[in-house]
Coordinates of C-alpha atoms and ligand atoms in Angstrom, one line a residue:
X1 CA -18.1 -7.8 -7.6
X2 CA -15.0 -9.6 -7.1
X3 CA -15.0 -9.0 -3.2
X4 CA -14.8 -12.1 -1.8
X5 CA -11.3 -13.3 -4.1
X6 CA -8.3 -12.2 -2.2
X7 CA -4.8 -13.3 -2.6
X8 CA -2.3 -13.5 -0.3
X9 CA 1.5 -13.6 -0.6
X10 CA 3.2 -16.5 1.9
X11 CA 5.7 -15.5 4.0
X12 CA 9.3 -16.5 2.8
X13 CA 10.9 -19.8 3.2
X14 CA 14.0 -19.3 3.7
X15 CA 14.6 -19.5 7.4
X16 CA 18.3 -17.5 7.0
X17 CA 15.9 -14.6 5.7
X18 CA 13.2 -14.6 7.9
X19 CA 15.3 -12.0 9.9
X20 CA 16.0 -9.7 7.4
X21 CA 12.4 -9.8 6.3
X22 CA 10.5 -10.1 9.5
X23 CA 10.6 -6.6 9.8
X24 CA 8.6 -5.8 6.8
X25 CA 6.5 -8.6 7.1
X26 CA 5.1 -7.7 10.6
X27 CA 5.9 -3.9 10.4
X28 CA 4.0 -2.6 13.8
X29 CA 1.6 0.7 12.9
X30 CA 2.7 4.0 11.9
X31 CA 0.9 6.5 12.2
X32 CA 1.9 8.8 8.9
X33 CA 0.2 5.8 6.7
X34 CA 2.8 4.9 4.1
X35 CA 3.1 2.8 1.4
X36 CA 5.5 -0.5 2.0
X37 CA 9.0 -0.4 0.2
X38 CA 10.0 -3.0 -2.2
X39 CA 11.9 -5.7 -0.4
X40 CA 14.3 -6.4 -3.7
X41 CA 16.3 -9.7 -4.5
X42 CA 19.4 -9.3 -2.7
X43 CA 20.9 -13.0 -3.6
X44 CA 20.3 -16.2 -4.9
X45 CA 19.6 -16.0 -8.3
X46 CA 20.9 -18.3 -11.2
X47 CA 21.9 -15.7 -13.4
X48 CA 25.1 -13.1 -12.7
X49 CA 23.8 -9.5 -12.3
X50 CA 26.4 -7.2 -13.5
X51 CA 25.5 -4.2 -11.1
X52 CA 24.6 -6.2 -8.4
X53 CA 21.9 -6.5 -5.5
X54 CA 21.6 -2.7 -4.7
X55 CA 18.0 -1.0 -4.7
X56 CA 17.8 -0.1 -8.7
X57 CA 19.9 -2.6 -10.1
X58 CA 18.7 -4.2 -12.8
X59 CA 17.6 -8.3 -12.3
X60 CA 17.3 -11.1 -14.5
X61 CA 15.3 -13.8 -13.2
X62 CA 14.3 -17.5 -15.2
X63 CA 11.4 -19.0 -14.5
X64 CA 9.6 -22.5 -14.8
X65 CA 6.6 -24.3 -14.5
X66 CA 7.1 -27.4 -12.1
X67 CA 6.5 -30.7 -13.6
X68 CA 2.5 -32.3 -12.4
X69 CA 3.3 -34.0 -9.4
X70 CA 5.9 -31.7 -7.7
X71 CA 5.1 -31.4 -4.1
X72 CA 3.8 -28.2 -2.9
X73 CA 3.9 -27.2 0.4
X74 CA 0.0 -25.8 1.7
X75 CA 1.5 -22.3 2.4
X76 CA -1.9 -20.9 3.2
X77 CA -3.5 -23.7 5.1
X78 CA -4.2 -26.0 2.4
X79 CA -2.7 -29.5 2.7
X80 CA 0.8 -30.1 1.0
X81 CA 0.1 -32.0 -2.3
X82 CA 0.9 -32.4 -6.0
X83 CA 1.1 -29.7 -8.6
X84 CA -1.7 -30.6 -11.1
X85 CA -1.1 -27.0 -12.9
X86 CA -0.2 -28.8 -16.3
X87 CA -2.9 -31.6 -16.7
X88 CA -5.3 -28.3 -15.5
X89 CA -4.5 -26.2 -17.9
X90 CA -4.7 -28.8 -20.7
X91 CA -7.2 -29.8 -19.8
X92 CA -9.6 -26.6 -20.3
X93 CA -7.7 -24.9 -22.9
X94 CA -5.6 -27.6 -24.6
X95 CA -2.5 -29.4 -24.6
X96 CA -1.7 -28.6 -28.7
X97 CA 0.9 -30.7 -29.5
X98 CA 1.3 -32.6 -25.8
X99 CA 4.8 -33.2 -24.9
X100 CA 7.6 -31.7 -22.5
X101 CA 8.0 -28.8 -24.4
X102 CA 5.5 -26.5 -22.5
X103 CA 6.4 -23.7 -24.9
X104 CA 4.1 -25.8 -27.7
X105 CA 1.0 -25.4 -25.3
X106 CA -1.8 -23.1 -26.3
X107 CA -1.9 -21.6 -22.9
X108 CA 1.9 -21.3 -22.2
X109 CA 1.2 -17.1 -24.0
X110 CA -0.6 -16.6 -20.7
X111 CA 2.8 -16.9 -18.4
X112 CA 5.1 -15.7 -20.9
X113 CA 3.0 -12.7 -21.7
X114 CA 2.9 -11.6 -18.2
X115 CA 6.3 -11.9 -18.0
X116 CA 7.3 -10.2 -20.8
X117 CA 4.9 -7.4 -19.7
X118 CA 7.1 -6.8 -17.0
X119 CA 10.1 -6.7 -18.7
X120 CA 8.9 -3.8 -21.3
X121 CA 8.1 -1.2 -18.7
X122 CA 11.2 -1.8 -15.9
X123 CA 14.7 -2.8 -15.2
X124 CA 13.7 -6.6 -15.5
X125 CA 14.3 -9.6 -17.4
X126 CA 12.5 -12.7 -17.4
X127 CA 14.1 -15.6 -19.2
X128 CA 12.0 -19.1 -19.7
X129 CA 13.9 -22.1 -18.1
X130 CA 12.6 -25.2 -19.5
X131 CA 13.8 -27.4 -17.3
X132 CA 12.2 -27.9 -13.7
X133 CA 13.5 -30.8 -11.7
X134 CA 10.8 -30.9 -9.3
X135 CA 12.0 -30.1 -6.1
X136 CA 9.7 -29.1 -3.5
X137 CA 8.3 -26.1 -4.0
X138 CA 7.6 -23.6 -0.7
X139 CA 7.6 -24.6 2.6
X140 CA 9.7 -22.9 6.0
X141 CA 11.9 -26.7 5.7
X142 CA 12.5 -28.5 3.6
X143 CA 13.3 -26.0 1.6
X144 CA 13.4 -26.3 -2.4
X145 CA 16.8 -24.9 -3.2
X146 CA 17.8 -21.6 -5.4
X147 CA 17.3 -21.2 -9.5
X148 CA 20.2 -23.0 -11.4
X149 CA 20.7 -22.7 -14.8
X150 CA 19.4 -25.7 -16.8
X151 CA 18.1 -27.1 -14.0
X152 CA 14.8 -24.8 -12.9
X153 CA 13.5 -21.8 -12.8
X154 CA 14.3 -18.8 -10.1
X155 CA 10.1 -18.2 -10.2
X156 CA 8.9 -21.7 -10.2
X157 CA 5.1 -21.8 -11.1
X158 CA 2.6 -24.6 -9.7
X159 CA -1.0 -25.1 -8.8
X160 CA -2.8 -27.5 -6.3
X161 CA -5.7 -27.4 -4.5
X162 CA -6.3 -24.1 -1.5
X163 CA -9.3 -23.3 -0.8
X164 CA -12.1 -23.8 -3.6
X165 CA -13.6 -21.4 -5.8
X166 CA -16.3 -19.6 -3.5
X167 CA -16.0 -18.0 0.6
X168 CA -12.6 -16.9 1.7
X169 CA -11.2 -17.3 -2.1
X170 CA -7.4 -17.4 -2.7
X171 CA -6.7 -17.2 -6.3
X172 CA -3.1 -17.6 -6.1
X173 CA -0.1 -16.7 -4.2
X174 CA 3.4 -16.3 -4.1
X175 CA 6.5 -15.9 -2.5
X176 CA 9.0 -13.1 -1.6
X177 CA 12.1 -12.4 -2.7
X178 CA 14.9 -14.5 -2.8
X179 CA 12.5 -17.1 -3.7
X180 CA 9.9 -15.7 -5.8
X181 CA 7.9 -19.0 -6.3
X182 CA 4.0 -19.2 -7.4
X183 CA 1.5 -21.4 -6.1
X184 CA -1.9 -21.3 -8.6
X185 CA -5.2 -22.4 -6.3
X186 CA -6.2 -25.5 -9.3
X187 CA -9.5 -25.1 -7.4
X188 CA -10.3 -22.0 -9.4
X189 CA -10.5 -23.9 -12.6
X190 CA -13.0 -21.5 -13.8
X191 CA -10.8 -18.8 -13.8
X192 CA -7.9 -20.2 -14.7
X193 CA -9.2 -22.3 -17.4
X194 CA -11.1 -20.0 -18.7
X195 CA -11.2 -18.3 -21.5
X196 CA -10.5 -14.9 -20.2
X197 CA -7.0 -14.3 -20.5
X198 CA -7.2 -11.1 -18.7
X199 CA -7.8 -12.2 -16.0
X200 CA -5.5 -14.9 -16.0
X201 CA -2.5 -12.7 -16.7
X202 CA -3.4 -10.1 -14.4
X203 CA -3.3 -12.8 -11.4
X204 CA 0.2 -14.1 -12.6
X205 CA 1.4 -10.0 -13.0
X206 CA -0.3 -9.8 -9.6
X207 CA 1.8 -12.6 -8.3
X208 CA 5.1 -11.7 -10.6
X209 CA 5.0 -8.6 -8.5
X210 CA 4.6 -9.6 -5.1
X211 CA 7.4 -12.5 -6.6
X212 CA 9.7 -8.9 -7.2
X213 CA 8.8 -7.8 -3.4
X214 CA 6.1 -5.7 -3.7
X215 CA 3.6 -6.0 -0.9
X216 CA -0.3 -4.6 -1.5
X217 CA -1.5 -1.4 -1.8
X218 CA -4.9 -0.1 -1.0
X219 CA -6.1 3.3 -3.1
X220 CA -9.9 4.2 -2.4
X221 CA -12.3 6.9 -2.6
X222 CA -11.4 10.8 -3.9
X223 CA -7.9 10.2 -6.1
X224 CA -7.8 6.6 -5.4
X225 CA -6.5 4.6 -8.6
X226 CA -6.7 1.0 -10.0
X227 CA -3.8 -1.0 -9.1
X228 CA -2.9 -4.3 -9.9
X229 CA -1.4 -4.6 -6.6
X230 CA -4.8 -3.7 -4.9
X231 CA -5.7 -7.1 -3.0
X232 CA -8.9 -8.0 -5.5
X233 CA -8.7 -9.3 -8.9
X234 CA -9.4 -6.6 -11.1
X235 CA -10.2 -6.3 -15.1
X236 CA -10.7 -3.0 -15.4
X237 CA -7.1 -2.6 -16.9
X238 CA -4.4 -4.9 -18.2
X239 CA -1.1 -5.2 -16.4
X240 CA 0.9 -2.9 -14.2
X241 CA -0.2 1.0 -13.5
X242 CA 1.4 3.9 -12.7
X243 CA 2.1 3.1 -8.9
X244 CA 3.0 -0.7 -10.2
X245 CA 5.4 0.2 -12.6
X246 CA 6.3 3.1 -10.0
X247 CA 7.6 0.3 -7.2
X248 CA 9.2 -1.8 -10.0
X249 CA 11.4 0.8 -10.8
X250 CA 11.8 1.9 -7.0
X251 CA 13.0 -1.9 -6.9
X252 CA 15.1 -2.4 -10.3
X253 CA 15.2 0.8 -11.6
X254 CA 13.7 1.4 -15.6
X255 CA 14.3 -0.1 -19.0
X256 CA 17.4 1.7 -19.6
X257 CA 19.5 0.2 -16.3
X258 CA 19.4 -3.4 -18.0
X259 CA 20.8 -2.0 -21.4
X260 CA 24.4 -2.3 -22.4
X261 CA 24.3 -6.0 -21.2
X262 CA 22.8 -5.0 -18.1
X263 CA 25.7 -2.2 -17.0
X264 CA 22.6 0.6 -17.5
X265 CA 22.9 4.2 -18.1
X266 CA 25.0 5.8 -15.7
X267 CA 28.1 7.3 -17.5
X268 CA 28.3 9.1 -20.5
X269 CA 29.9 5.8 -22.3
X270 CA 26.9 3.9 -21.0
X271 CA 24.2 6.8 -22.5
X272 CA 21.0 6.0 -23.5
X273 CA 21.0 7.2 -27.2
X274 CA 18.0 9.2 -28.4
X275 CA 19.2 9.6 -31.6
X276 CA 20.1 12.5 -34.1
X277 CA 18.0 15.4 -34.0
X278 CA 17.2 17.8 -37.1
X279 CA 17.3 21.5 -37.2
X280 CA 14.0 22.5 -35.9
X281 CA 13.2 18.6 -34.5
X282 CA 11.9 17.5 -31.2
X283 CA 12.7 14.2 -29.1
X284 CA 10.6 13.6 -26.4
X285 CA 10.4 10.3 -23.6
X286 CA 8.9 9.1 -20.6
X287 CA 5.9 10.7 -22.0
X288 CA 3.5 7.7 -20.3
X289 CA 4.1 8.8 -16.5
X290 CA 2.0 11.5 -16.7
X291 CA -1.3 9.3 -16.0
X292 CA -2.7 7.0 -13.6
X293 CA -3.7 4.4 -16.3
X294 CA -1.4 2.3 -18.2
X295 CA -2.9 1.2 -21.7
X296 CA -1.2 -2.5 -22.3
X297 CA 1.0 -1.5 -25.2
X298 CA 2.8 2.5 -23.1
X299 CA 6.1 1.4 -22.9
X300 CA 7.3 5.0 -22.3
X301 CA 8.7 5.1 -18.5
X302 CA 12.1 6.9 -17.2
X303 CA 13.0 7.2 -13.6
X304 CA 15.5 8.7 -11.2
X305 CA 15.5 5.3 -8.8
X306 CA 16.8 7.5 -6.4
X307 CA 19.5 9.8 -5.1
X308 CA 22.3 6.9 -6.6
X309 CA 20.4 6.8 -9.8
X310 CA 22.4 8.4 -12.8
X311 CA 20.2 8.9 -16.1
X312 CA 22.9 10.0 -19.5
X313 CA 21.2 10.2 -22.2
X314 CA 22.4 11.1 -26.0
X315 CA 21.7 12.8 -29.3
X316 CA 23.0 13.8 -32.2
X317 CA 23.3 17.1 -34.1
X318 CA 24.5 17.5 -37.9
X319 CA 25.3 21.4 -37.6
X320 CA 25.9 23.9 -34.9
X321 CA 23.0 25.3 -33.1
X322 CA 21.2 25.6 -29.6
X323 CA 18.9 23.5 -28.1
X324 CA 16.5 23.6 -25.3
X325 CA 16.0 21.0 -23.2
X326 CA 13.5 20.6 -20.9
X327 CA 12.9 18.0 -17.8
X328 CA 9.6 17.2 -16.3
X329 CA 9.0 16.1 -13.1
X330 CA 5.9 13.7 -13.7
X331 CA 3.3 11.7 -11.9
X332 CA -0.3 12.7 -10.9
X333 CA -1.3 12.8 -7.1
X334 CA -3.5 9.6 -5.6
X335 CA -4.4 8.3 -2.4
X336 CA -2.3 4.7 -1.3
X337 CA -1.0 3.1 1.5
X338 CA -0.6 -0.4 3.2
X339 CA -3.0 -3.1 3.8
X340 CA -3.9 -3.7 7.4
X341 CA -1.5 -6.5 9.0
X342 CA -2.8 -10.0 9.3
X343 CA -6.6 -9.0 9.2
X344 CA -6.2 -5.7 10.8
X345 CA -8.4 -2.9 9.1
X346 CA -6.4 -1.3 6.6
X347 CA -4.5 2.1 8.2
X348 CA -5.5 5.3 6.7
X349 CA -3.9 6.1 3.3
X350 CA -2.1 8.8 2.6
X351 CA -2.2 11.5 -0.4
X352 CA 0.7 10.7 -2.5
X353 CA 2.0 13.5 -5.5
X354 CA 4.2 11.0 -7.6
X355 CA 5.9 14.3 -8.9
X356 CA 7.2 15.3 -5.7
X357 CA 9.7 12.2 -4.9
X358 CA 13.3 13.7 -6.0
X359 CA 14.2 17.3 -6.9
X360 CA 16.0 16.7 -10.6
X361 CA 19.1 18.5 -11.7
X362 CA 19.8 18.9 -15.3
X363 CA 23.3 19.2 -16.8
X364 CA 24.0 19.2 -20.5
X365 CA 27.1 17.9 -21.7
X366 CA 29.7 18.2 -24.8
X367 CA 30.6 15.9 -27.2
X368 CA 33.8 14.8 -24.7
X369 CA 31.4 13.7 -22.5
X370 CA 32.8 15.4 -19.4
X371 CA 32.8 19.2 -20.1
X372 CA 29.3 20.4 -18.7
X373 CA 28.0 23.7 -20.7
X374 CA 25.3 24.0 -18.5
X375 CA 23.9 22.9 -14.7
X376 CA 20.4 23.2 -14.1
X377 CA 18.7 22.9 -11.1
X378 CA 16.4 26.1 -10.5
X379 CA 13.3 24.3 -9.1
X380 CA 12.4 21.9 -5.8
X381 CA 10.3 18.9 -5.4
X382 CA 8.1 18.9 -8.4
X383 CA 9.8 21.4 -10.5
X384 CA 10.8 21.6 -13.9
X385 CA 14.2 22.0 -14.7
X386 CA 14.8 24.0 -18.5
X387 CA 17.9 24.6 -20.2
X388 CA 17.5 27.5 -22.3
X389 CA 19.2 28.0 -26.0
X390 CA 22.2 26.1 -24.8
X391 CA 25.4 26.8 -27.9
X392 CA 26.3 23.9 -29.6
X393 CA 29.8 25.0 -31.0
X394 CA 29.7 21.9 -34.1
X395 CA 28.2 19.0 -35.4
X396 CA 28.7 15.8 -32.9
X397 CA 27.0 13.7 -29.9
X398 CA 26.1 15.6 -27.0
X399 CA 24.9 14.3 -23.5
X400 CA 22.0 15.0 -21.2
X401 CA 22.2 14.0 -17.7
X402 CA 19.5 14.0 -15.2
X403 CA 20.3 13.2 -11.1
X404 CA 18.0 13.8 -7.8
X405 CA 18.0 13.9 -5.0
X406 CA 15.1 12.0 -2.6
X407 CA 12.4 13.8 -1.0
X408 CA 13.7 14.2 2.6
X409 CA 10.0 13.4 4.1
X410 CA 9.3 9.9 5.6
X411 CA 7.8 8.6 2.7
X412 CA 10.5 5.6 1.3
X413 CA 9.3 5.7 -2.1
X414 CA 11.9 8.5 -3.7
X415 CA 11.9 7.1 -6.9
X416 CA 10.4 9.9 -9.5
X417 CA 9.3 9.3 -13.0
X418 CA 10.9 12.3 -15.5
X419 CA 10.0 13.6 -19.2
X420 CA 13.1 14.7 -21.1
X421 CA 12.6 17.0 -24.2
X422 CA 15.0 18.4 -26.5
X423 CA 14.8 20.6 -29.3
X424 CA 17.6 21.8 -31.7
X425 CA 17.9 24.8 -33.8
X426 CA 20.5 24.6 -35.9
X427 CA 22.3 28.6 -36.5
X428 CA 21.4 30.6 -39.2
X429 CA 23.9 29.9 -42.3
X430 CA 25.2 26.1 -40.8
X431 CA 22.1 24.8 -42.3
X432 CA 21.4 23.6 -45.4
X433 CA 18.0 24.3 -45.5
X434 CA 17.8 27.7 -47.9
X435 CA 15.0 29.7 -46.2
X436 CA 16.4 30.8 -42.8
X437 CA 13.7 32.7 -42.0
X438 CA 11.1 29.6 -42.2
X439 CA 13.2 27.9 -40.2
X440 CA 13.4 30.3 -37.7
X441 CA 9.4 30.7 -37.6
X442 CA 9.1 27.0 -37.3
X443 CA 11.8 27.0 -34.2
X444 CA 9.2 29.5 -32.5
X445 CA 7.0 27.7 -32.6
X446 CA 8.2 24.4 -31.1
X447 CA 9.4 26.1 -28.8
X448 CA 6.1 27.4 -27.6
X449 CA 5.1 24.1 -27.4
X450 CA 7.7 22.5 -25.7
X451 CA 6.7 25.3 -23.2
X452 CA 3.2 25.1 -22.8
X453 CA 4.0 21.4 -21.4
X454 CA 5.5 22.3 -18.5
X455 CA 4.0 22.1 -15.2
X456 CA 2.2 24.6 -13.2
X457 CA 2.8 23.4 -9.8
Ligands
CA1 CA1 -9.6 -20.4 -4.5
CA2 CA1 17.0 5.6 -14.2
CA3 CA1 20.7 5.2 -14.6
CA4 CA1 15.6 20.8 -9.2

């Protein structure tokens, strides 16, 4: 139905990148069709980014809306003009309050929405920059200069005329990585002042993501999925799905490698804390990546980014005890791969298992941290690893670590969504609770359950 609105993503502007990004721009055939890697930020942004630029690191980006009148280079054909984004989008949904303080606009939700989206389910954050000093915005030279603090965004967000609403129908597009910057087609008022937010926030995610370097994928027919980074406008679903939020983390790794003020979880200082468990208790995440479809509240999504990637994680017991613990390799199996090159029919897509990208190792820790009471790593590619009645000697913080190690096939995307589940037992007699036995029957049976959700492959 939406066939005929495509969007493209402009080639970069920076001419001291086109180099480095040539080669994934005009990538010649291969014959094993493959999805395209995310070509991450690797400079230029106005915030410091305490890991770094590596593949995984965490990145905070700001972002802005240019000021009407901002000159817009035509990217995609269109003539270079004035961003009329603002007076647009007051125009069909309101300008509340009017003012510079966009924030006060009924439609401002839309962008910040979308961008919040994205930082709930991956090792981004996006931070509003109010101030936008109108430089130029695209174009191979002049080019409009990096985010700065105070005085624009990283992402800077416009709209002007492309191509109107109907025949070869750009919607949007946006810029790679380091520049990021989005160019809204104002011609497509009825979609972008319309009332459907959906569909506005799903172009901007759309955008965001090629904005993060994440090129197009095509998934069709037997185990194809839905996409936001398929090339039409969809509404079938709202925001980022599995193989989105997949590439996001292959790029800047999951929720947990922003926290502790963006150092992430590699260390046993640094761990992810899960919390304290009670005798015969259960804690359980990453329990969204076992489906294509993302509902847009599932939050739940842990990765080893790859083979670098470290994931501690934490918990608490109040007695002695064992636990089990139990890692899943998740993600179901679809069909994906590139879009054809500059009008080229798209290449033949590949089957791709998303529980077969790194082969996970399990090692539980003690309360120092350091001492490992027991290595795991029984399975391959696509295997559970399960740590079986593992002695807790005393009350205290204990450690769960889970590593990889990448596929070694020519696919590039080795990043591989995980479920960790632990369950404690505390020993007969360290427990307060004065039935033993009932406890014990109750241990059974979560422990039944915590095996009837392993894999079978
Ligand atoms: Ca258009
Ligand atoms: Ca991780
Ligand atoms: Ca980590
Ligand atoms: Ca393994």
């Amino acid at each position: 139905m939406n066939s005929t609105r495509s969007r493209t993503a402009a080639p970069p502007k920076r001419p001291f990148l086109m180099a480095a990004v040539a080669s994934i721009l005009f990538c010649p055939p291969v014959l094993a069709a493959n999805q395209n890697d995310v070509s991450r930020w690797i400079g230029g942004t106005a915030s410091a980014q305490p890991q770094g630029f590596s593949r995984g690191d965490p990145l905070t980006l700001t972002w802005s809306i240019v000021p009407d009148s901002t000159t817009i280079f035509g990217a995609a054909g269109e003539p270079t003009s004035g961003s009329g984004l603002v007076a647009l989008l007051d125009a069909e949904l309101g300008s509340g309050p009017g003012g510079t303080d966009l924030t006060l606009r009924p439609w401002f939700s839309r962008f910040s929405d979308s961008f919040n989206r994205f930082s709930e389910v991956a090792g981004l954050t996006y931070l509003y920059e109010p101030n936008d000093d109108g430089n130029t915005v695209g174009g191979i030279a002049p080019v409009s200069p990096f985010g700065s603090l105070g005085v624009r965004g990283d992402v800077r967000i416009g709209g002007h005329p492309v191509d109107g609403q109907s025949d070869t129908n750009i919607l949007a597009y946006n810029y790679f990585p380091n520049n990021g910057d989005m160019v809204l087609d104002t011609d497509n008022s009825n979609l972008f002042g319309g009332s459907n937010s959906l569909a506005f926030r799903n172009v901007i995610m759309h955008e965001l993501a090629h904005g993060l370097g994440l090129r197009h994928v095509i998934s069709t027919g037997t185990g194809g999925g839905s996409f936001l980074l398929e090339p039409n406008l969809s509404t079938a679903f709202d925001g980022p799905q599995f193989n989105d939020i997949l590439l996001l983390h292959r790029g800047y790794g999951d929720v947990n490698e922003k926290s502790n003020a963006g150092l992430g979880n590699d260390t046993s200082a640094l761990a992810t804390d899960l919390g304290a468990i009670v005798s015969g208790g259960t804690i359980s995440i990453g329990n969204d990546a076992r489906d294509l479809v993302v509902g847009a509240t599932e939050v739940d999504f842990v990765s080893i980014d790859d083979t670098t990637d470290t994931d501690f994680f934490s918990f608490t017991v109040s007695d002695a005890g064992t636990i089990d613990v139990l890692v899943e390799a998740l993600g179901p199996t679809y069909n994906a791969g590139p879009q054809g090159v500059q009008g080229n029919p798209n290449p033949p897509q590949d089957s791709f298992d998303a529980s077969m990208r790194s082969d996970l190792t399990l090692t539980i820790f003690d309360v120092d941290g350091t001492t490992p009471l027991a290595t795991i790593n029984n399975g391959g590619l696509g295997d559970d690893e399960l740590a079986s009645a593992i002695a807790l000697s005393a009350a205290g913080t204990y450690f769960a670590r889970v590593t990889g190690v990448d596929n070694p096939d020519g696919l590039q995307i080795d990043t591989q969504f995980f479920g960790l589940t632990i369950n404690f037992n505390a020993s007969l007699g360290a427990s307060p609770v004065p039935e033993p036995a009932t406890a014990g029957l109750f241990a059974i049976g979560l422990v039944i359950s915590l095996f009837a959700r392993r894999r079978t492959a």
